[in-house]
Short mmCIF file of C-alpha atoms in Angstrom, two decimals:
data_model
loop_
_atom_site.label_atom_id
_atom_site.label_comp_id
_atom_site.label_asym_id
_atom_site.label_seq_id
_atom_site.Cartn_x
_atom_site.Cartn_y
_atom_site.Cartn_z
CA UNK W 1 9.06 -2.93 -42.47
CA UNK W 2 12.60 -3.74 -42.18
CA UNK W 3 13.42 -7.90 -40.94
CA UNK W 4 16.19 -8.42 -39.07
CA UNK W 5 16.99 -11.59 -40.55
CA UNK W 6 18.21 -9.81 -43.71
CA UNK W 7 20.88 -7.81 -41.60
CA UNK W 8 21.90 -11.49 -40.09
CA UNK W 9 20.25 -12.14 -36.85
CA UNK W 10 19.84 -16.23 -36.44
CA UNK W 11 17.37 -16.60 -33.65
CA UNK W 12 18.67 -19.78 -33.24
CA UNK W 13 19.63 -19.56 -29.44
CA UNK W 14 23.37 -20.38 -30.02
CA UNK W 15 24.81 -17.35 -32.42
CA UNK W 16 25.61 -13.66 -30.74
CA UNK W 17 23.15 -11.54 -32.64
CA UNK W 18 24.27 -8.26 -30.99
CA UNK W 19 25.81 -6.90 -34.09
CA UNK W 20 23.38 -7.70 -36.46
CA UNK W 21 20.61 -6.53 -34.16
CA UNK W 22 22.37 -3.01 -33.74
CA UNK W 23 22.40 -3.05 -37.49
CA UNK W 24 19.26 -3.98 -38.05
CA UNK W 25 17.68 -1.16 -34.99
CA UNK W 26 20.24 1.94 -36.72
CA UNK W 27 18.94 1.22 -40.40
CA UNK W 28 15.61 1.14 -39.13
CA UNK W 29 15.84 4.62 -37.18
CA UNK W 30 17.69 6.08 -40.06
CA UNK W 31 15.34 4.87 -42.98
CA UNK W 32 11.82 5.85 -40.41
CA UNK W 33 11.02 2.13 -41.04
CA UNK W 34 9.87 -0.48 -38.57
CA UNK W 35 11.72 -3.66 -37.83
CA UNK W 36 10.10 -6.64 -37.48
CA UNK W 37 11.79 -9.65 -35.41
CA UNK W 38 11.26 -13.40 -35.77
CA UNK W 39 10.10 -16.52 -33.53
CA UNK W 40 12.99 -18.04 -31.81
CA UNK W 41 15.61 -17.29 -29.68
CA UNK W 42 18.29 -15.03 -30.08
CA UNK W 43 21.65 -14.33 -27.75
CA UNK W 44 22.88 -11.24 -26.76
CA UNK W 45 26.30 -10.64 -25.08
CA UNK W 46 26.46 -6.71 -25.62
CA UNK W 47 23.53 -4.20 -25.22
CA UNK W 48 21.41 -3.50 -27.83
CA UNK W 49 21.49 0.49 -27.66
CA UNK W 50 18.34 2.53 -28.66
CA UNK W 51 19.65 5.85 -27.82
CA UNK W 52 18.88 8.42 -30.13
CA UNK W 53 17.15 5.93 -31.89
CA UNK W 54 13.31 6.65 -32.57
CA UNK W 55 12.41 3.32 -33.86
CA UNK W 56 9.31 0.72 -33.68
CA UNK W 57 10.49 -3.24 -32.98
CA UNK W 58 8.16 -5.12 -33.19
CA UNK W 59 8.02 -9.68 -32.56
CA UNK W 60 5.76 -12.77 -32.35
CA UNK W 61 3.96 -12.67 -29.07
CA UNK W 62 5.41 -15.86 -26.90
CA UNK W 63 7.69 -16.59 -29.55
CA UNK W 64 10.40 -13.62 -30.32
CA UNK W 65 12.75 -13.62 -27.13
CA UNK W 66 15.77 -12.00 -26.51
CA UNK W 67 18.22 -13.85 -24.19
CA UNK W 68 21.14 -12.58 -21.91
CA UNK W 69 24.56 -13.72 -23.13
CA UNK W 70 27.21 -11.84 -20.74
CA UNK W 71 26.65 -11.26 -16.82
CA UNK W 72 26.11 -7.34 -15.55
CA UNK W 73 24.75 -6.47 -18.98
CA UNK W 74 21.77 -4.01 -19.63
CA UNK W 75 20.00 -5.87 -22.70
CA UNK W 76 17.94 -2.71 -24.51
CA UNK W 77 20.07 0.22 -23.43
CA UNK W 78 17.66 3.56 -24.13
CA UNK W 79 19.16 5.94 -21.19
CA UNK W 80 19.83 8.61 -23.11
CA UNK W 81 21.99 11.86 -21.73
CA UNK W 82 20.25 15.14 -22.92
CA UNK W 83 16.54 15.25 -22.60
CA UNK W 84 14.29 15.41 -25.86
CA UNK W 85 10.43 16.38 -25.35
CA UNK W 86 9.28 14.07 -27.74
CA UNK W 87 10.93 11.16 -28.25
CA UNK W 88 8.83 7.71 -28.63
CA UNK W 89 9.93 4.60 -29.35
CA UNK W 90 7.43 1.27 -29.58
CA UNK W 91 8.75 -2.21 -28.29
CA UNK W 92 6.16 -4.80 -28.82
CA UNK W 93 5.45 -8.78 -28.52
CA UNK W 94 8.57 -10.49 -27.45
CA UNK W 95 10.30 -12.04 -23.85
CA UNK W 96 13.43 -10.05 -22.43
CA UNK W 97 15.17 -12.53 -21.10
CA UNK W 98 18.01 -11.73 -18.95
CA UNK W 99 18.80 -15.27 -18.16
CA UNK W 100 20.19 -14.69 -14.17
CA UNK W 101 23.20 -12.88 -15.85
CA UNK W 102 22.14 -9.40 -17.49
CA UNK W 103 21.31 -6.61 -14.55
CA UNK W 104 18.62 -4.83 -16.54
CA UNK W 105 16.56 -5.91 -19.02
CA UNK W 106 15.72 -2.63 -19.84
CA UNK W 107 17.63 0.89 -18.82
CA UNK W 108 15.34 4.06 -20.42
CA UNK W 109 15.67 8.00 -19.42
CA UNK W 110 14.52 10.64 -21.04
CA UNK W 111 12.40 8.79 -23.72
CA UNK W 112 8.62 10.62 -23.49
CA UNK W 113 6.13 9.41 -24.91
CA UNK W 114 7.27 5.39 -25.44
CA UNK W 115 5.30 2.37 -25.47
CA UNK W 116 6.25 -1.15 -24.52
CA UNK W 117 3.36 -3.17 -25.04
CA UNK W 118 3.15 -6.68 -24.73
CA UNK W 119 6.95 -7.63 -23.45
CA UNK W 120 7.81 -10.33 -20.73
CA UNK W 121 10.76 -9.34 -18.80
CA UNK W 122 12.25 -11.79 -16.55
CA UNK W 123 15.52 -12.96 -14.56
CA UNK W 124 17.36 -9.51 -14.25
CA UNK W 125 19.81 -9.58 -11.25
CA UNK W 126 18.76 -6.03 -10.39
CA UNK W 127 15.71 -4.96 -11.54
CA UNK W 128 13.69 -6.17 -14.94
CA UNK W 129 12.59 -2.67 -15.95
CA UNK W 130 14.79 0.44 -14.67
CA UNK W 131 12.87 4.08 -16.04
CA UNK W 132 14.14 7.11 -14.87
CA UNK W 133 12.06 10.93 -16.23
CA UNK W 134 10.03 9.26 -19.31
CA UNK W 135 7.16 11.40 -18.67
CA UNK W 136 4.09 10.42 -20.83
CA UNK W 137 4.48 7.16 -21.80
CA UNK W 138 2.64 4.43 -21.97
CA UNK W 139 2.84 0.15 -21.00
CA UNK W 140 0.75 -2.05 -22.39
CA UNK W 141 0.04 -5.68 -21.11
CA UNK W 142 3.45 -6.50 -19.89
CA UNK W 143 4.48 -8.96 -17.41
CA UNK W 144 7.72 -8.58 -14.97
CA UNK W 145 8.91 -11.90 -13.03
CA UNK W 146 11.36 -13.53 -11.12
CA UNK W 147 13.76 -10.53 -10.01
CA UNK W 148 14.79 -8.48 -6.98
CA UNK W 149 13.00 -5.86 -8.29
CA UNK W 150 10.12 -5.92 -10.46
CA UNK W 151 10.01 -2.22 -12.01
CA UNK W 152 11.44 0.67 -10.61
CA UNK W 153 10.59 4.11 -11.44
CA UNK W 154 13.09 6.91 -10.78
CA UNK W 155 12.90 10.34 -11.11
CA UNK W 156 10.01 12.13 -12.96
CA UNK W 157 7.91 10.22 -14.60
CA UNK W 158 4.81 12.06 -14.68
CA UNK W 159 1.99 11.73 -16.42
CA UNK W 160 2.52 7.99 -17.18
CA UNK W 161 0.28 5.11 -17.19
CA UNK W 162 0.21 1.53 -17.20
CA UNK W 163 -2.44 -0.85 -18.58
CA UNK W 164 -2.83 -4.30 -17.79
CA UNK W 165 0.80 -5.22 -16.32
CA UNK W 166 1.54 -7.74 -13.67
CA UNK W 167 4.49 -8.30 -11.64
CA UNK W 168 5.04 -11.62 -9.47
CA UNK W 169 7.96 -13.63 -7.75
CA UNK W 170 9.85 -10.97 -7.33
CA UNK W 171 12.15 -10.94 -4.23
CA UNK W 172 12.75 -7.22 -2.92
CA UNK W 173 9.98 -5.12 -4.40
CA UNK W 174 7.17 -5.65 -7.17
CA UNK W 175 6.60 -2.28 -7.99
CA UNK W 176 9.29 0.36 -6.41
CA UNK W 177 7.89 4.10 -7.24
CA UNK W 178 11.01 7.02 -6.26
CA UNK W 179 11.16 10.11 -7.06
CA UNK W 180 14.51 11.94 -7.05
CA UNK W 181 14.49 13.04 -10.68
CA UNK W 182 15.09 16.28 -12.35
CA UNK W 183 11.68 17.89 -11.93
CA UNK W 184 10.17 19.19 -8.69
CA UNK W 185 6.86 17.47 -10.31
CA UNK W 186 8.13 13.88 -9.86
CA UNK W 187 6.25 10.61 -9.84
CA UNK W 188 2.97 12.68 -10.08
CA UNK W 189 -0.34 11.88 -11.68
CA UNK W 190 0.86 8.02 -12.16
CA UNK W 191 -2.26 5.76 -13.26
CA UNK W 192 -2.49 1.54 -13.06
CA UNK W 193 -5.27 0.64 -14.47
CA UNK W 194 -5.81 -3.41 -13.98
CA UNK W 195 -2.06 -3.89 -13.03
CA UNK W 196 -1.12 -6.32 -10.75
CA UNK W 197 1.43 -7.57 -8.42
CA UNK W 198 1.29 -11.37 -6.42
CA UNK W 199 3.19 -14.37 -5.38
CA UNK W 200 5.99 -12.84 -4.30
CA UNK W 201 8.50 -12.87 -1.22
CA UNK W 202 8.97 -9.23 -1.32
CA UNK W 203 7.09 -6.55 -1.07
CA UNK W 204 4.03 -5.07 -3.26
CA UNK W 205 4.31 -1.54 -3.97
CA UNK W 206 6.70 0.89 -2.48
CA UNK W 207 6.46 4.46 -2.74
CA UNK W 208 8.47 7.72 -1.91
CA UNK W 209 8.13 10.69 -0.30
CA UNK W 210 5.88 13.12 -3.10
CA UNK W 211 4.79 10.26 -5.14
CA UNK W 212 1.23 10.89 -6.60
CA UNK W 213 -0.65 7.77 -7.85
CA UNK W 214 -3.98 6.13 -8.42
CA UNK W 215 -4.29 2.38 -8.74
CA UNK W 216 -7.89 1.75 -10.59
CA UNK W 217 -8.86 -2.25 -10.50
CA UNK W 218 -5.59 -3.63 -9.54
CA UNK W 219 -4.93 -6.88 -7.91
CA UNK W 220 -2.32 -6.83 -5.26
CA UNK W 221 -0.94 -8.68 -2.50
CA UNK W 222 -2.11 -11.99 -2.55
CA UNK W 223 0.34 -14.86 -1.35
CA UNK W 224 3.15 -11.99 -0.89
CA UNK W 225 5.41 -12.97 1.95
CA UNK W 226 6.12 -8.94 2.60
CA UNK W 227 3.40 -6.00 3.09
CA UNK W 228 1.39 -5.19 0.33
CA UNK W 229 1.96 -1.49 0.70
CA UNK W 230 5.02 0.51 1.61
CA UNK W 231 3.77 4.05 1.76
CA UNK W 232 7.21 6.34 2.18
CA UNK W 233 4.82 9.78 1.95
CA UNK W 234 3.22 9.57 -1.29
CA UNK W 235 -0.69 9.98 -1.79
CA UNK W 236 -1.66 6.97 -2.80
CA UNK W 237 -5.20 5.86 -3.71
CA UNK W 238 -6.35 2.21 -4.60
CA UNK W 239 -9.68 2.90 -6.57
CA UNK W 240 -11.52 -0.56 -7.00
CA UNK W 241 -10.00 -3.51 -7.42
CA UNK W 242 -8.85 -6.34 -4.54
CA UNK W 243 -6.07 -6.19 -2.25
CA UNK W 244 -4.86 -9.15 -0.37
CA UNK W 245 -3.11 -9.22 2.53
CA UNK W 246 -1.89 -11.72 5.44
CA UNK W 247 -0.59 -14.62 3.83
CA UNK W 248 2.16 -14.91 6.04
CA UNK W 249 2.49 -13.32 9.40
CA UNK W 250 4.82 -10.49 8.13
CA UNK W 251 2.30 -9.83 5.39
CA UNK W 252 1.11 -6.78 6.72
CA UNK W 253 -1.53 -4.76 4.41
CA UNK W 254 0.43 -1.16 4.92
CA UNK W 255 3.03 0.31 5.78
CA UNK W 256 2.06 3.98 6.27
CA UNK W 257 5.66 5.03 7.12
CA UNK W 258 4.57 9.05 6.00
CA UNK W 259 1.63 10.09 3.45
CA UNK W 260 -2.11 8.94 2.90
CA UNK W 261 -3.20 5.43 1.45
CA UNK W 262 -6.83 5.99 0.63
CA UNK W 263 -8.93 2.21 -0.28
CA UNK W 264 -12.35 3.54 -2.05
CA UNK W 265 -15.05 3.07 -4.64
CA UNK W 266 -15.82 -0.67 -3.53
CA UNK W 267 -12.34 -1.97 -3.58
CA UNK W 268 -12.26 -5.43 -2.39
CA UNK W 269 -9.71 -6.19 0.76
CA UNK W 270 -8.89 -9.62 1.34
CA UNK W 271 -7.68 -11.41 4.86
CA UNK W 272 -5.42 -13.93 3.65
CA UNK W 273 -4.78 -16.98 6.63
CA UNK W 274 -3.37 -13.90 8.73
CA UNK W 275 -5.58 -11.22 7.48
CA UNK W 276 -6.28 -10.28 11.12
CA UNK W 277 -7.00 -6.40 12.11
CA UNK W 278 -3.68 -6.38 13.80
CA UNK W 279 -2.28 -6.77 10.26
CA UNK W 280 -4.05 -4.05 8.10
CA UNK W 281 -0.41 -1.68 9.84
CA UNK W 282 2.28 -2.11 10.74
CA UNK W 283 4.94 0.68 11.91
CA UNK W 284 8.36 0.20 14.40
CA UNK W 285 8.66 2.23 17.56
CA UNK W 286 11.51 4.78 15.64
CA UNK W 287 8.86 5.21 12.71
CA UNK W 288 6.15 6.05 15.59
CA UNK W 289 7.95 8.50 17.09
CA UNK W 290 8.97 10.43 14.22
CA UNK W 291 5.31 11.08 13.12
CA UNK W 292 3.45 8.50 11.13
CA UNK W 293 1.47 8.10 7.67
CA UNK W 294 -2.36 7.27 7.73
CA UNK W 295 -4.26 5.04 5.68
CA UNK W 296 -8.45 4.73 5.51
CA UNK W 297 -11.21 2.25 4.08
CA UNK W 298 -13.30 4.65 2.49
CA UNK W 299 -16.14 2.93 0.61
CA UNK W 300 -13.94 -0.36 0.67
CA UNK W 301 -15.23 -4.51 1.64
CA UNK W 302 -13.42 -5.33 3.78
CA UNK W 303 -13.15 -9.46 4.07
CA UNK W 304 -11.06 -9.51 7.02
CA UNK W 305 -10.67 -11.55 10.44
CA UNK W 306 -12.09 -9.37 13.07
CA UNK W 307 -12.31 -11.63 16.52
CA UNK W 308 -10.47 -11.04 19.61
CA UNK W 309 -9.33 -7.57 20.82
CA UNK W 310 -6.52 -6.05 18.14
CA UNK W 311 -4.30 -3.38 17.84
CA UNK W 312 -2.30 -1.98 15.34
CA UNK W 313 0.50 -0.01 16.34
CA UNK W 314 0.85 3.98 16.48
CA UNK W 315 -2.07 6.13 15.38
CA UNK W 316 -2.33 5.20 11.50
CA UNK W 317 -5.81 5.51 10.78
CA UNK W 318 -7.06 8.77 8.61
CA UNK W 319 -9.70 10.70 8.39
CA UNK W 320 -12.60 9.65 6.49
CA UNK W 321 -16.36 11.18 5.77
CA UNK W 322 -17.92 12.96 8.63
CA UNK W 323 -20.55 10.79 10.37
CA UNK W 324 -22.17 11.07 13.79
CA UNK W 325 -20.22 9.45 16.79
CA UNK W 326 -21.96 8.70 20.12
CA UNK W 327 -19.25 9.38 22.58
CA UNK W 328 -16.78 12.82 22.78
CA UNK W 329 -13.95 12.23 20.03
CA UNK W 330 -11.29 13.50 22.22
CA UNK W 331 -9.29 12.32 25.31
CA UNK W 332 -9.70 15.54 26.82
CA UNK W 333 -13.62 15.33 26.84
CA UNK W 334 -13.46 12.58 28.93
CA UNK W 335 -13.37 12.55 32.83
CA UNK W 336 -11.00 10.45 35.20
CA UNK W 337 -13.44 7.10 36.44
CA UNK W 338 -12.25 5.99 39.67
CA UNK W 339 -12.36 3.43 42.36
CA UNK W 340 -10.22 2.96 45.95
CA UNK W 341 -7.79 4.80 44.13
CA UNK W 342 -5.97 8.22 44.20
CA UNK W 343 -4.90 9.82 41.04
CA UNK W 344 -3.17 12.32 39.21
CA UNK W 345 -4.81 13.82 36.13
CA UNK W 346 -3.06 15.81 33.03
CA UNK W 347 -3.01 16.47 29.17
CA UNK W 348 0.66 15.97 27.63
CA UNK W 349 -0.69 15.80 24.82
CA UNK W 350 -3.68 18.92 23.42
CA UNK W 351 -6.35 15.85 22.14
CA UNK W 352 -5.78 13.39 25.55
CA UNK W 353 -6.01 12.98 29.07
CA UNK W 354 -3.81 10.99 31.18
CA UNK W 355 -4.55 9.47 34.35
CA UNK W 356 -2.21 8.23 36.72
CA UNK W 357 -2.40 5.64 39.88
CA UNK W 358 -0.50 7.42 42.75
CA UNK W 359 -2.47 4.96 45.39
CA UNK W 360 -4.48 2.22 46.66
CA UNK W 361 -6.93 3.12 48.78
CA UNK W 362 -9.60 0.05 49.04
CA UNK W 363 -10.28 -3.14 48.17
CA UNK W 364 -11.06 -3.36 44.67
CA UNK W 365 -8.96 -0.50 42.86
CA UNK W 366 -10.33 0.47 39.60
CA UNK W 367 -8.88 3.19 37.34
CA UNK W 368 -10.35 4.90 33.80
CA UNK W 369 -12.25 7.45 31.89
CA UNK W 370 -15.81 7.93 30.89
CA UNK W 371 -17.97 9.90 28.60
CA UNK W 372 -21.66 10.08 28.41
CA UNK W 373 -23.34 7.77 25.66
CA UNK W 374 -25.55 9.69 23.30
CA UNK W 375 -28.58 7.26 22.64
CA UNK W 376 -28.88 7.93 18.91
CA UNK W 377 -27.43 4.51 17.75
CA UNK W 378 -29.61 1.65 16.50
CA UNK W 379 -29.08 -0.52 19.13
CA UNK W 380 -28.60 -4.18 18.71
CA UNK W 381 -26.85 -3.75 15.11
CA UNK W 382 -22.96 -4.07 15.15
CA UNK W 383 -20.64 -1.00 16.16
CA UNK W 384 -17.78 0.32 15.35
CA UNK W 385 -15.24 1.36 17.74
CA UNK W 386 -11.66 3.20 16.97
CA UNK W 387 -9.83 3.87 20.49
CA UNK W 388 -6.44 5.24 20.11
CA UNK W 389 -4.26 5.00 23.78
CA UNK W 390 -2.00 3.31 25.84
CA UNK W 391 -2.22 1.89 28.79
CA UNK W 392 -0.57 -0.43 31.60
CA UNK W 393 -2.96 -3.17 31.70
CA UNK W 394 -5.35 -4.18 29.56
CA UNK W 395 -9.07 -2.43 29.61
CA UNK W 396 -12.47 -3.11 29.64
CA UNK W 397 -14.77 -0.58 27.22
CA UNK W 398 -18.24 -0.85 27.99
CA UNK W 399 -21.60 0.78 28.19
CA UNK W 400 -22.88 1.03 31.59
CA UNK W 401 -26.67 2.45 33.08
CA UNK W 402 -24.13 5.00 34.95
CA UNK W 403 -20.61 4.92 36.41
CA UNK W 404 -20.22 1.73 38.14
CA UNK W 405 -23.28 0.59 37.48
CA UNK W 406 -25.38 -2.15 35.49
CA UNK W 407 -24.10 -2.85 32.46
CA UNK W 408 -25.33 -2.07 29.27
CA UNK W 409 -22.74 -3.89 27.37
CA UNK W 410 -19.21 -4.93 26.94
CA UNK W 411 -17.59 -3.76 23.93
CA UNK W 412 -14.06 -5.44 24.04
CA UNK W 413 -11.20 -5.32 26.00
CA UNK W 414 -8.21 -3.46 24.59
CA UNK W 415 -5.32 -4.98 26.08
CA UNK W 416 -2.41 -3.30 27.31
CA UNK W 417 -0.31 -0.79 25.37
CA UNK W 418 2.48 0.99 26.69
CA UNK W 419 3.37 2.64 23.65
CA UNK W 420 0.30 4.48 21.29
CA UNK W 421 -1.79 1.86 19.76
CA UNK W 422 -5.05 1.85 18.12
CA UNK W 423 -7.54 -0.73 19.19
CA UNK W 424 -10.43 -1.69 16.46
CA UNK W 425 -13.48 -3.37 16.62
CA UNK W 426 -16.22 -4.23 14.50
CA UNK W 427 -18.42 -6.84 15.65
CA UNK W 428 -20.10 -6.32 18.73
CA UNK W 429 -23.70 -4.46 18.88
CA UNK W 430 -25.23 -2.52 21.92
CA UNK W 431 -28.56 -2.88 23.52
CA UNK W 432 -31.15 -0.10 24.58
CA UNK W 433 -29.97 2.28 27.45
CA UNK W 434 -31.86 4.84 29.57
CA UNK W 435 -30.43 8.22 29.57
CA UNK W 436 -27.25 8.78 31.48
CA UNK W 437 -25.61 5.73 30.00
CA UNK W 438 -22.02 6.06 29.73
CA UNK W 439 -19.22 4.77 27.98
CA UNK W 440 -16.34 3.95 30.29
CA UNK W 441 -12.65 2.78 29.31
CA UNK W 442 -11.78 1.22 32.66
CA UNK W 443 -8.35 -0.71 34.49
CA UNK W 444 -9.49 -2.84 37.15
CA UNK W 445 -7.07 -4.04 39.60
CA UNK W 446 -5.10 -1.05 38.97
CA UNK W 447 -1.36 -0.36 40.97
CA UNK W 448 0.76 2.90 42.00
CA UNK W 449 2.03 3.90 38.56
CA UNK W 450 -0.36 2.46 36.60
CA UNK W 451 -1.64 4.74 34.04
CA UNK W 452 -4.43 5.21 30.97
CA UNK W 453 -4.07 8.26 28.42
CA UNK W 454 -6.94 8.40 25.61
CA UNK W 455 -6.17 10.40 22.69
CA UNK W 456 -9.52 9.78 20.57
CA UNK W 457 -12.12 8.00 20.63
CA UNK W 458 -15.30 6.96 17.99
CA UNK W 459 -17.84 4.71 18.37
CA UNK W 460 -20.46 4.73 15.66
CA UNK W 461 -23.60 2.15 14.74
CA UNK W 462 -23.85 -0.26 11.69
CA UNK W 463 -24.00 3.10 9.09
CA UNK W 464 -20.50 1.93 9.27
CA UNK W 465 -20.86 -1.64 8.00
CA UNK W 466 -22.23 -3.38 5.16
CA UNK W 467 -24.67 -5.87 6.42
CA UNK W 468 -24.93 -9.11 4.68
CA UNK W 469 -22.27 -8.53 2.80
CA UNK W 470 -18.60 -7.45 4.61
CA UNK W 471 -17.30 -7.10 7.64
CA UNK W 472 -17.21 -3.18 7.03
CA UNK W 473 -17.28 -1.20 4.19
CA UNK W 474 -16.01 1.94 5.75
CA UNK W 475 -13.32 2.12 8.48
CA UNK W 476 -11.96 5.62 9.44
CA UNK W 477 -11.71 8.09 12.19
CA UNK W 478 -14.88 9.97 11.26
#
């Protein structure tokens, strides 16, 4: 193993080492050796370049760092131009320090099959780690901090996996996952395995259109001023782990812009101060309209605040198991309820049915839709209640002997939503009911022009929930 001492690095935080650093990395490559770097601190002003250069560095964990001399720099330069299928290099045990002044602390493309394993990056003025097509490679317990960007993926790295690394304090984006590289194949089959990424003012992870990744026992989101999840239309699956969410009011848990975010095999989800139901989405009208992502709680806990009547907006939430429902799924199914009122009664849309107010016609004017109640739920046990509509005033949804008549119970009351929304609850059970018990969605004091389309519906029993120990463990269209 070659020392870079003897080529005439210092480490003494004053002298430039560039040169004898590039000296010390080339005779390395060229003699197949190692080269092994000491505790202290040594300044760089231009980039140390491993291009071409297949070579193992190695330092003292916590005390080897390499420190940022010139502003706009890119400290370990590895972006190499033509593409070689195998071509590892090993970085190990020391801080990249880019001091507010280098860029990058780290540029690589086209490097397969590299390890970095045990490296602190921190204080890049663009991003700590930039990696662009290093399919197959491998990081190893390292720890990004205190940049606009965290790590960024480009391109096609496929096939790649990190262990153990945690990213926090960064101010745009903790982990940012694109893929517009060389390869139709792209960001696919991406594993984090115990990664992490927290106390932050940006955003968690974001993710492109075609990304494929699994995160397996991460720990994300908590006291992150931004969403935890920006989901651009990847397929995305947290498996395990705990996700955070709500720690400010614009700390939504996803952002399910386009694709699937799947939560499953007991992940843990955490309501921070605002980790309200109204918070697990979030999407702007333009991002509705042009056709939204979904995301699902299959399997998760979800530790979340679930009083009051929320929304989130648009239609967001996927499709999980099938399970029995105990009302029609579809708008359609259901027939107009009415009161001293005349209506008008269509289906814009093939799943709903819309019913408008064209008159008053009595004293107390009441406008809906109802379905009959199948009676196979276990009654007083919580339910679980996905209603996706809009309407001009807020509702009542309840379970009544018949239309109009006693009630049974009231579920919530879904307030108004002129736009698609989708109203959740979780906490309220039902009692016995004869047959002919219906469930009603209905508008009293209804106007001329008020209206109430219902695209789905689903309303299931505790099967749903995890009693004693969660709020839910399962939430899903199902």
């Amino acid at each position: 193993m070659l020392d870079a001492t003897d080529f005439g690095a210092k480490f003494d935080g004053v002298t430039d080492d560039s040169a004898a650093l590039q000296a010390a990395i080339d005779a390395a490559s060229a003699q197949g050796e190692a080269l092994s770097l000491p505790g202290g601190v040594s300044i760089i002003n231009t980039a140390l370049n491993l291009k071409g250069r297949y070579v193992s560095i190695y330092g003292v964990s916590d005390k080897t760092e390499i420190r940022a001399g010139s502003a706009g720099m890119t400290m370990f330069d590895v972006e190499e131009v033509n593409d070689v299928l195998y071509s590892p290099f090993i970085l190990s045990d020391m801080i990249i320090n880019a001091d507010f002044k280098a860029s990058f602390c780290m540029r690589i493309r086209y490097r397969h099959h590299s390890e970095l394993n045990g490296i602190f990056f921190t204080n890049a003025t663009n991003a700590n780690v930039w990696e662009k097509d290093t399919w197959i490679s491998r990081r190893y317990n390292c720890r990004s901090v205190d940049a606009p960007i965290g790590w960024q993926l480009e391109g096609s790295n496929f096939d790649s996996a990190f262990y153990g690394c945690y990213i926090a304090g960064c101010t745009n984006t903790q982990w940012l996952i694109n893929n517009n590289g060389s390869l139709f194949n792209g960001n696919n089959s991406l594993l984090f395995s115990n990664c992490g990424a927290t106390d932050a003012t940006g955003r968690g992870v974001v993710v492109a259109e075609g990304i494929n990744a699994q995160f397996v026992a991460c720990y994300f989101g908590e006291n992150c001023d931004g969403p935890t999840i920006v989901n651009n239309g990847g397929m995305v699956v947290f498996d395990g782990g705990t996700i955070s969410y709500g720690w400010k009011p614009t700390s939504f848990m996803v952002l399910p812009i386009k694709g699937e975010t799947i939560f499953t095999s007991a992940a843990q989800i955490n309501g921070q101060d605002y980790g309200s139901i109204d918070r697990l989405s979030h999407l702007t009208p333009a991002q509705i309209a042009a056709g939204s992502g979904t995301f699902r709680f299959d399997d998760a806990k979800l530790f979340i605040i679930t009083g009051g009547d929320q929304i989130v907006e648009g239609d967001p939430l996927g499709f999980g198991a099938q399970r029995q429902v105990f009302v029609p799924r579809l708008g359609r199914q259901f027939q107009p309820a009415t009161n001293d009122v005349s209506v008008s009664v269509n289906s814009p849309d093939p799943r709903a049915k819309l019913v408008t107010c064209t008159g008053v016609t009595g004293p107390n004017p009441i406008l809906g839709l109802y379905a009959p109640l199948s009676l196979d739920y276990r009654f007083n046990e919580r339910m679980y209640l996905v209603l996706v509509y809009r309407s001009s005033k807020p509702l009542q949804a309840r379970v009544d002997a018949e239309l109009f008549g006693a009630p049974v119970a009231f579920l919530s009351l879904p307030p108004a939503a002129p736009d698609t929304r989708t109203h959740i609850k979780l906490d309220n059970p039902l009692g016995p009911a004869n047959p002919g018990a219906v469930f009603s969605l209905l508008m009293p004091n209804a106007a001329p022009g008020d209206f109430l389309e219902l695209y789905e519906c689903y309303l299931a029993d505790s099967t749903m929930a995890a009693k004693g120990l969660a709020t839910a463990n399962r939430l899903f269209k199902c």
